[in-house]
One Martini backbone bead per residue (centre of mass of N, CA, C, O) as a GRO file, in nm:
protein
  341
    1MET     BB    1   1.745  -2.380  -4.841
    2GLU     BB    2   2.062  -2.305  -4.737
    3LEU     BB    3   2.272  -2.066  -4.800
    4PRO     BB    4   2.576  -1.980  -4.836
    5ARG     BB    5   2.801  -1.801  -4.654
    6LYS     BB    6   2.959  -1.505  -4.684
    7LYS     BB    7   3.253  -1.387  -4.628
    8PRO     BB    8   3.394  -1.125  -4.507
    9GLY     BB    9   3.566  -0.877  -4.617
   10ARG     BB   10   3.807  -0.652  -4.561
   11ALA     BB   11   3.630  -0.399  -4.602
   12THR     BB   12   3.410  -0.479  -4.400
   13LEU     BB   13   3.591  -0.503  -4.148
   14VAL     BB   14   3.693  -0.213  -4.152
   15LEU     BB   15   3.415  -0.079  -4.125
   16LEU     BB   16   3.333  -0.207  -3.857
   17ALA     BB   17   3.571  -0.099  -3.692
   18ALA     BB   18   3.504   0.199  -3.738
   19LEU     BB   19   3.222   0.200  -3.608
   20VAL     BB   20   3.308   0.107  -3.327
   21GLY     BB   21   3.511   0.334  -3.278
   22ALA     BB   22   3.305   0.565  -3.298
   23ALA     BB   23   3.123   0.477  -3.065
   24LEU     BB   24   3.343   0.489  -2.844
   25ALA     BB   25   3.416   0.785  -2.887
   26THR     BB   26   3.143   0.898  -2.809
   27VAL     BB   27   3.148   0.802  -2.516
   28ALA     BB   28   3.423   0.953  -2.439
   29LEU     BB   29   3.297   1.260  -2.552
   30TRP     BB   30   3.090   1.332  -2.377
   31PRO     BB   31   2.943   1.550  -2.190
   32ARG     BB   32   2.937   1.656  -1.893
   33GLY     BB   33   2.740   1.659  -1.649
   34GLY     BB   34   2.469   1.874  -1.543
   35ALA     BB   35   2.194   2.058  -1.520
   36ALA     BB   36   2.192   2.030  -1.847
   37GLY     BB   37   2.134   2.000  -2.156
   38ARG     BB   38   2.102   2.142  -2.462
   39ASP     BB   39   1.765   2.142  -2.415
   40GLY     BB   40   1.733   2.181  -2.080
   41LYS     BB   41   1.757   1.891  -2.000
   42LEU     BB   42   1.761   1.607  -1.790
   43HIS     BB   43   1.959   1.323  -1.868
   44LEU     BB   44   1.866   0.991  -1.781
   45VAL     BB   45   2.044   0.679  -1.720
   46CYS     BB   46   1.939   0.355  -1.642
   47THR     BB   47   2.053   0.043  -1.606
   48PHE     BB   48   1.805  -0.091  -1.435
   49LEU     BB   49   1.502  -0.150  -1.307
   50PRO     BB   50   1.530  -0.054  -1.005
   51VAL     BB   51   1.668   0.215  -1.075
   52TYR     BB   52   1.438   0.322  -1.250
   53VAL     BB   53   1.211   0.323  -1.036
   54PHE     BB   54   1.350   0.504  -0.831
   55THR     BB   55   1.385   0.746  -1.023
   56LEU     BB   56   1.088   0.799  -1.093
   57ASN     BB   57   1.020   0.883  -0.799
   58VAL     BB   58   1.224   1.122  -0.763
   59VAL     BB   59   1.119   1.277  -1.051
   60ALA     BB   60   0.837   1.331  -0.996
   61ASP     BB   61   0.701   1.610  -1.156
   62VAL     BB   62   0.965   1.703  -1.281
   63PRO     BB   63   1.073   1.915  -1.495
   64ASP     BB   64   1.295   1.839  -1.742
   65VAL     BB   65   1.300   1.509  -1.714
   66ASP     BB   66   1.484   1.236  -1.853
   67VAL     BB   67   1.403   0.881  -1.854
   68ARG     BB   68   1.612   0.594  -1.904
   69LEU     BB   69   1.656   0.257  -2.017
   70LEU     BB   70   1.900   0.031  -2.083
   71VAL     BB   71   1.809  -0.238  -1.969
   72GLU     BB   72   1.588  -0.441  -2.027
   73ARG     BB   73   1.332  -0.554  -1.828
   74ASP     BB   74   1.376  -0.881  -1.920
   75VAL     BB   75   1.684  -0.946  -1.843
   76GLY     BB   76   1.805  -0.840  -1.570
   77CYS     BB   77   2.086  -0.877  -1.443
   78PRO     BB   78   2.398  -0.703  -1.561
   79HIS     BB   79   2.660  -0.880  -1.523
   80SER     BB   80   2.683  -0.979  -1.861
   81TYR     BB   81   2.637  -0.732  -2.015
   82SER     BB   82   2.624  -0.614  -2.355
   83LEU     BB   83   2.684  -0.358  -2.542
   84THR     BB   84   2.528  -0.171  -2.775
   85GLY     BB   85   2.495   0.062  -3.011
   86GLN     BB   86   2.237   0.180  -2.882
   87ASP     BB   87   2.353   0.216  -2.601
   88LEU     BB   88   2.581   0.413  -2.677
   89LYS     BB   89   2.394   0.634  -2.775
   90LEU     BB   90   2.239   0.676  -2.513
   91LEU     BB   91   2.490   0.746  -2.339
   92SER     BB   92   2.578   0.996  -2.516
   93GLU     BB   93   2.298   1.157  -2.407
   94ALA     BB   94   2.395   1.176  -2.120
   95ASP     BB   95   2.429   1.338  -1.807
   96VAL     BB   96   2.327   1.077  -1.640
   97ILE     BB   97   2.424   0.787  -1.459
   98VAL     BB   98   2.233   0.527  -1.307
   99ALA     BB   99   2.353   0.317  -1.038
  100ASN     BB  100   2.410   0.075  -0.808
  101GLY     BB  101   2.664  -0.094  -0.796
  102LEU     BB  102   2.901  -0.325  -0.672
  103GLY     BB  103   2.940  -0.465  -0.974
  104VAL     BB  104   2.660  -0.510  -1.141
  105GLU     BB  105   2.796  -0.298  -1.375
  106PRO     BB  106   3.072  -0.365  -1.554
  107PHE     BB  107   3.030  -0.190  -1.821
  108LEU     BB  108   3.103   0.094  -1.696
  109ASP     BB  109   3.411   0.081  -1.724
  110ARG     BB  110   3.405   0.137  -2.035
  111VAL     BB  111   3.225   0.430  -2.029
  112THR     BB  112   3.415   0.593  -1.786
  113ARG     BB  113   3.716   0.658  -1.902
  114GLY     BB  114   3.655   0.916  -2.005
  115GLN     BB  115   3.717   1.245  -1.940
  116HIS     BB  116   3.397   1.319  -2.050
  117ALA     BB  117   3.214   1.173  -1.880
  118ALA     BB  118   2.944   1.112  -1.739
  119GLU     BB  119   2.768   1.121  -1.477
  120VAL     BB  120   2.797   0.897  -1.191
  121ILE     BB  121   2.544   0.732  -1.005
  122THR     BB  122   2.565   0.572  -0.694
  123ILE     BB  123   2.322   0.421  -0.462
  124SER     BB  124   2.508   0.218  -0.255
  125ASP     BB  125   2.717   0.381  -0.072
  126GLU     BB  126   2.521   0.366   0.216
  127CYS     BB  127   2.514   0.076   0.251
  128ASP     BB  128   2.471  -0.237   0.424
  129VAL     BB  129   2.688  -0.463   0.343
  130LEU     BB  130   2.744  -0.780   0.204
  131ARG     BB  131   2.884  -1.084   0.195
  132LEU     BB  132   2.967  -1.348   0.045
  133ARG     BB  133   2.941  -1.653   0.094
  134SER     BB  134   3.084  -1.935   0.111
  135GLY     BB  135   3.107  -2.016  -0.243
  136GLU     BB  136   2.942  -1.794  -0.403
  137ALA     BB  137   3.152  -1.664  -0.585
  138GLU     BB  138   3.185  -1.922  -0.756
  139ALA     BB  139   2.891  -2.008  -0.813
  140ASP     BB  140   2.794  -1.733  -0.949
  141ASP     BB  141   2.952  -1.773  -1.221
  142HIS     BB  142   2.697  -1.994  -1.300
  143ASP     BB  143   2.456  -1.804  -1.278
  144HIS     BB  144   2.249  -1.767  -1.502
  145ALA     BB  145   2.296  -1.799  -1.822
  146ASP     BB  146   2.169  -1.520  -1.931
  147ASP     BB  147   2.187  -1.300  -1.651
  148HIS     BB  148   2.437  -1.471  -1.464
  149ALA     BB  149   2.718  -1.570  -1.598
  150ASP     BB  150   2.893  -1.314  -1.466
  151HIS     BB  151   2.980  -1.274  -1.109
  152HIS     BB  152   3.200  -1.033  -1.101
  153HIS     BB  153   3.176  -0.778  -0.900
  154ASP     BB  154   3.438  -0.787  -0.703
  155PRO     BB  155   3.722  -0.849  -0.521
  156SER     BB  156   3.547  -0.851  -0.231
  157ASP     BB  157   3.272  -1.003  -0.249
  158VAL     BB  158   3.022  -0.836  -0.278
  159ASN     BB  159   2.691  -0.799  -0.230
  160PRO     BB  160   2.484  -0.626  -0.480
  161HIS     BB  161   2.162  -0.685  -0.374
  162THR     BB  162   2.032  -0.433  -0.213
  163TRP     BB  163   1.734  -0.382  -0.337
  164VAL     BB  164   1.586  -0.637  -0.200
  165SER     BB  165   1.584  -0.436   0.031
  166PRO     BB  166   1.381  -0.196   0.159
  167ARG     BB  167   1.588  -0.066   0.345
  168GLN     BB  168   1.811  -0.022   0.127
  169ALA     BB  169   1.633   0.122  -0.078
  170ALA     BB  170   1.587   0.376   0.092
  171ILE     BB  171   1.882   0.458   0.093
  172GLU     BB  172   1.913   0.482  -0.213
  173VAL     BB  173   1.702   0.703  -0.258
  174ARG     BB  174   1.840   0.923  -0.089
  175THR     BB  175   2.102   0.923  -0.244
  176LEU     BB  176   1.985   0.997  -0.517
  177ALA     BB  177   1.854   1.267  -0.440
  178ARG     BB  178   2.114   1.406  -0.348
  179LYS     BB  179   2.285   1.371  -0.612
  180LEU     BB  180   2.089   1.511  -0.805
  181GLY     BB  181   2.099   1.785  -0.656
  182GLN     BB  182   2.402   1.832  -0.725
  183VAL     BB  183   2.360   1.838  -1.037
  184ALA     BB  184   2.056   1.994  -0.985
  185PRO     BB  185   1.992   2.248  -0.782
  186PRO     BB  186   1.703   2.359  -0.876
  187ARG     BB  187   1.587   2.043  -0.807
  188ALA     BB  188   1.660   1.945  -0.518
  189GLU     BB  189   1.394   1.973  -0.350
  190ALA     BB  190   1.221   1.785  -0.522
  191PHE     BB  191   1.395   1.536  -0.490
  192ARG     BB  192   1.390   1.523  -0.182
  193ALA     BB  193   1.082   1.496  -0.143
  194ASN     BB  194   1.038   1.245  -0.316
  195GLY     BB  195   1.246   1.063  -0.176
  196GLU     BB  196   1.123   1.073   0.108
  197ALA     BB  197   0.844   0.960   0.039
  198TYR     BB  198   0.946   0.691  -0.079
  199ALA     BB  199   1.122   0.593   0.158
  200ARG     BB  200   0.883   0.576   0.357
  201ARG     BB  201   0.732   0.357   0.204
  202LEU     BB  202   0.960   0.147   0.226
  203GLU     BB  203   0.971   0.144   0.537
  204SER     BB  204   0.682   0.048   0.573
  205LEU     BB  205   0.719  -0.214   0.422
  206ALA     BB  206   0.943  -0.325   0.603
  207GLY     BB  207   0.774  -0.326   0.863
  208ARG     BB  208   0.561  -0.530   0.765
  209MET     BB  209   0.755  -0.762   0.708
  210GLU     BB  210   0.883  -0.780   0.994
  211ALA     BB  211   0.619  -0.832   1.147
  212ALA     BB  212   0.542  -1.094   0.997
  213ALA     BB  213   0.808  -1.256   1.067
  214ARG     BB  214   0.737  -1.310   1.374
  215SER     BB  215   0.533  -1.561   1.273
  216PHE     BB  216   0.740  -1.746   1.196
  217THR     BB  217   0.807  -2.105   1.233
  218ASN     BB  218   1.028  -2.106   0.989
  219ARG     BB  219   1.373  -1.986   0.902
  220ASN     BB  220   1.456  -2.212   0.707
  221ILE     BB  221   1.630  -2.170   0.393
  222VAL     BB  222   1.629  -2.193   0.031
  223THR     BB  223   1.818  -2.057  -0.237
  224GLY     BB  224   1.902  -1.975  -0.575
  225HIS     BB  225   2.029  -1.698  -0.459
  226ALA     BB  226   2.208  -1.420  -0.319
  227ALA     BB  227   1.985  -1.192  -0.348
  228PHE     BB  228   1.831  -1.272  -0.055
  229ASP     BB  229   2.014  -1.182   0.187
  230TYR     BB  230   1.894  -0.904   0.265
  231LEU     BB  231   1.607  -1.001   0.330
  232ALA     BB  232   1.687  -1.211   0.539
  233ARG     BB  233   1.804  -1.012   0.741
  234ASP     BB  234   1.547  -0.847   0.793
  235LEU     BB  235   1.371  -1.131   0.871
  236GLY     BB  236   1.546  -1.358   1.015
  237LEU     BB  237   1.676  -1.550   0.810
  238ASN     BB  238   1.802  -1.886   0.726
  239VAL     BB  239   2.046  -1.960   0.496
  240VAL     BB  240   2.141  -2.293   0.437
  241ALA     BB  241   2.117  -2.260   0.112
  242THR     BB  242   2.263  -2.231  -0.225
  243LEU     BB  243   2.240  -2.322  -0.540
  244SER     BB  244   2.396  -2.186  -0.778
  245VAL     BB  245   2.277  -2.271  -1.070
  246VAL     BB  246   2.197  -2.361  -1.370
  247PRO     BB  247   1.926  -2.346  -1.537
  248GLY     BB  248   1.829  -2.690  -1.594
  249GLU     BB  249   2.053  -2.792  -1.402
  250THR     BB  250   2.188  -3.034  -1.158
  251GLY     BB  251   2.461  -3.091  -1.129
  252SER     BB  252   2.630  -3.258  -0.920
  253ALA     BB  253   2.596  -3.521  -0.718
  254ALA     BB  254   2.742  -3.394  -0.475
  255GLN     BB  255   2.585  -3.130  -0.462
  256MET     BB  256   2.306  -3.252  -0.427
  257ALA     BB  257   2.365  -3.411  -0.169
  258ARG     BB  258   2.441  -3.170   0.011
  259LEU     BB  259   2.175  -3.016  -0.013
  260ILE     BB  260   1.986  -3.237   0.090
  261ASP     BB  261   2.124  -3.274   0.362
  262THR     BB  262   2.075  -2.985   0.461
  263ILE     BB  263   1.769  -2.985   0.447
  264ARG     BB  264   1.725  -3.223   0.645
  265ARG     BB  265   1.899  -3.121   0.888
  266THR     BB  266   1.740  -2.824   0.902
  267HIS     BB  267   1.444  -2.820   0.817
  268ALA     BB  268   1.357  -2.683   0.572
  269ALA     BB  269   1.079  -2.518   0.445
  270ALA     BB  270   1.214  -2.407   0.163
  271VAL     BB  271   1.231  -2.332  -0.185
  272PHE     BB  272   1.371  -2.047  -0.347
  273TRP     BB  273   1.284  -1.908  -0.669
  274GLU     BB  274   1.335  -1.747  -0.958
  275PRO     BB  275   1.156  -1.582  -1.161
  276PRO     BB  276   1.150  -1.803  -1.441
  277PHE     BB  277   1.346  -2.049  -1.266
  278ALA     BB  278   1.138  -2.286  -1.178
  279ASP     BB  279   1.292  -2.566  -1.214
  280LYS     BB  280   1.437  -2.882  -1.195
  281VAL     BB  281   1.629  -2.819  -0.971
  282ALA     BB  282   1.434  -2.736  -0.748
  283GLN     BB  283   1.244  -2.977  -0.779
  284THR     BB  284   1.448  -3.198  -0.711
  285ILE     BB  285   1.540  -3.097  -0.433
  286ALA     BB  286   1.259  -3.084  -0.307
  287ARG     BB  287   1.185  -3.379  -0.342
  288ASP     BB  288   1.438  -3.510  -0.196
  289GLY     BB  289   1.390  -3.304   0.062
  290ALA     BB  290   1.082  -3.256   0.125
  291VAL     BB  291   1.014  -2.966  -0.019
  292PRO     BB  292   0.893  -2.679  -0.117
  293VAL     BB  293   0.819  -2.454  -0.390
  294TYR     BB  294   0.898  -2.100  -0.439
  295PRO     BB  295   0.847  -1.787  -0.543
  296LEU     BB  296   1.106  -1.523  -0.565
  297ASN     BB  297   1.142  -1.170  -0.612
  298PRO     BB  298   1.424  -0.948  -0.690
  299PHE     BB  299   1.377  -0.724  -0.898
  300ASN     BB  300   1.535  -0.755  -1.214
  301THR     BB  301   1.250  -0.811  -1.351
  302ASP     BB  302   0.930  -0.830  -1.550
  303ALA     BB  303   0.908  -1.118  -1.570
  304GLY     BB  304   0.574  -1.225  -1.509
  305LEU     BB  305   0.449  -0.952  -1.507
  306PRO     BB  306   0.235  -0.723  -1.520
  307PRO     BB  307   0.166  -0.480  -1.713
  308ALA     BB  308   0.242  -0.144  -1.734
  309ALA     BB  309   0.004   0.103  -1.807
  310THR     BB  310   0.151   0.313  -1.623
  311LEU     BB  311   0.364   0.515  -1.461
  312ASP     BB  312   0.256   0.443  -1.178
  313ASP     BB  313   0.290   0.140  -1.209
  314THR     BB  314   0.597   0.153  -1.227
  315ARG     BB  315   0.648   0.296  -0.952
  316ARG     BB  316   0.496   0.032  -0.798
  317MET     BB  317   0.649  -0.236  -0.857
  318TYR     BB  318   0.824  -0.292  -0.610
  319GLU     BB  319   0.600  -0.300  -0.398
  320ASN     BB  320   0.432  -0.526  -0.529
  321VAL     BB  321   0.649  -0.746  -0.521
  322MET     BB  322   0.696  -0.742  -0.209
  323GLU     BB  323   0.408  -0.820  -0.137
  324GLN     BB  324   0.423  -1.095  -0.277
  325ASN     BB  325   0.659  -1.201  -0.112
  326LEU     BB  326   0.518  -1.192   0.159
  327ALA     BB  327   0.292  -1.391   0.093
  328THR     BB  328   0.483  -1.627   0.034
  329LEU     BB  329   0.628  -1.639   0.309
  330GLN     BB  330   0.378  -1.688   0.480
  331ARG     BB  331   0.296  -1.956   0.343
  332ALA     BB  332   0.579  -2.108   0.390
  333LEU     BB  333   0.653  -2.015   0.722
  334THR     BB  334   0.355  -2.112   0.872
  335THR     BB  335   0.352  -2.454   0.815
  336THR     BB  336   0.634  -2.491   0.952
  337THR     BB  337   0.871  -2.653   1.181
  338ALA     BB  338   1.137  -2.624   1.351
  339PRO     BB  339   1.355  -2.751   1.539
  340ALA     BB  340   1.458  -2.775   1.838
  341GLU     BB  341   1.741  -2.666   2.021
   0.00000   0.00000   0.00000
C-alpha cells in the first residue's frame, strides 16, 4: 500500500530555493579558464558524446589535462537537456567547456551568463553549415520524445548536426585543437599535432565513404531526422523525406499519406532510422511504401554500441560507427535502382 505523500512545508521550500540559488551562483562565479586550474591541470568539460570523443583525441597523451563528459553517453543530443545539481558542480570546476555550438546545447546560455564564466570553446565555428529544409524546423520540435523533444537550435534554423559528417568533423577537430592551444599555449603544439593526426584519419574515412558512394545505384533516401543531412551532402544522397515524428507514434493520417506518396513517387531505396528508435513509425512507412528499413547512427549516443573497454576504444568510437554506417549504406543503396531521369 502506498502511503500518502506529505506536501513540503514552507521551510523545506525555502531551503530548496536557497540550495538552487547557491548552485547557480557557483556556476556564475567560477574562475575564468586559463592555462590551468588551481591544481595545475587543465580541466575540460565536454557537452556530449561526439565532442567528448573529439576532445579525447586532441588531448591524447598530453599530461595534466582532465577531460569530463557532461551529458551521459546514452542520453543522445542535448537539445532539451536540463542541467542537474551534479552537472552544475562539474561545470563549476571547469577551466574550459567544449561544445559543438549552433544551438545544439541551449543549456549553455544559462551557465555562461556570469561575468566570470569558464572559457567556452565551440568547435563548429568554421564548418560549412546547412539550413534545415522547409518544414524541418517545425517538425523537429517534436522529434525524439526523450532526447530531441525541443529542437529550437537558434533563430536562423541552422542544422546543428555538423559532426555527423566526417568532413565537417575534421574541421571541428582542427578548430578545437587551435582553440585549446590558445587557452593553454604551453600545450598548443601537442594539441595541434594530435588534432592534425586525428583530422587526417577522419578525412581518410570521409574519402573512403565518398568513394564507396560512387557505386550506389539509388541515391533517394528517407531519414528519420535531419541529423543525416550533412552526411547525405558528402555522399551525394537525395533526402526525399524526413520523418521527424515522435518515436512510437504514427503521426497524422495526412502526414503518413504524404510520406508514403513521396516514397513511391521518388522510388526511395530505404528508410534510415536512428538506433535505438527503429520503431513502428519507420516500420509502418516502410511497409506501406514497400521499402526496407535500416539503422543509421548519427553518433549522438552510445546506446546499442559495444561497451568501450579502453580509452583507445572510446577514441575510436566515432570512426567505428561511421564504418558501420558505410556498410549499412552500401547494403541498402546498391540493391535497388532509382528510375531513369
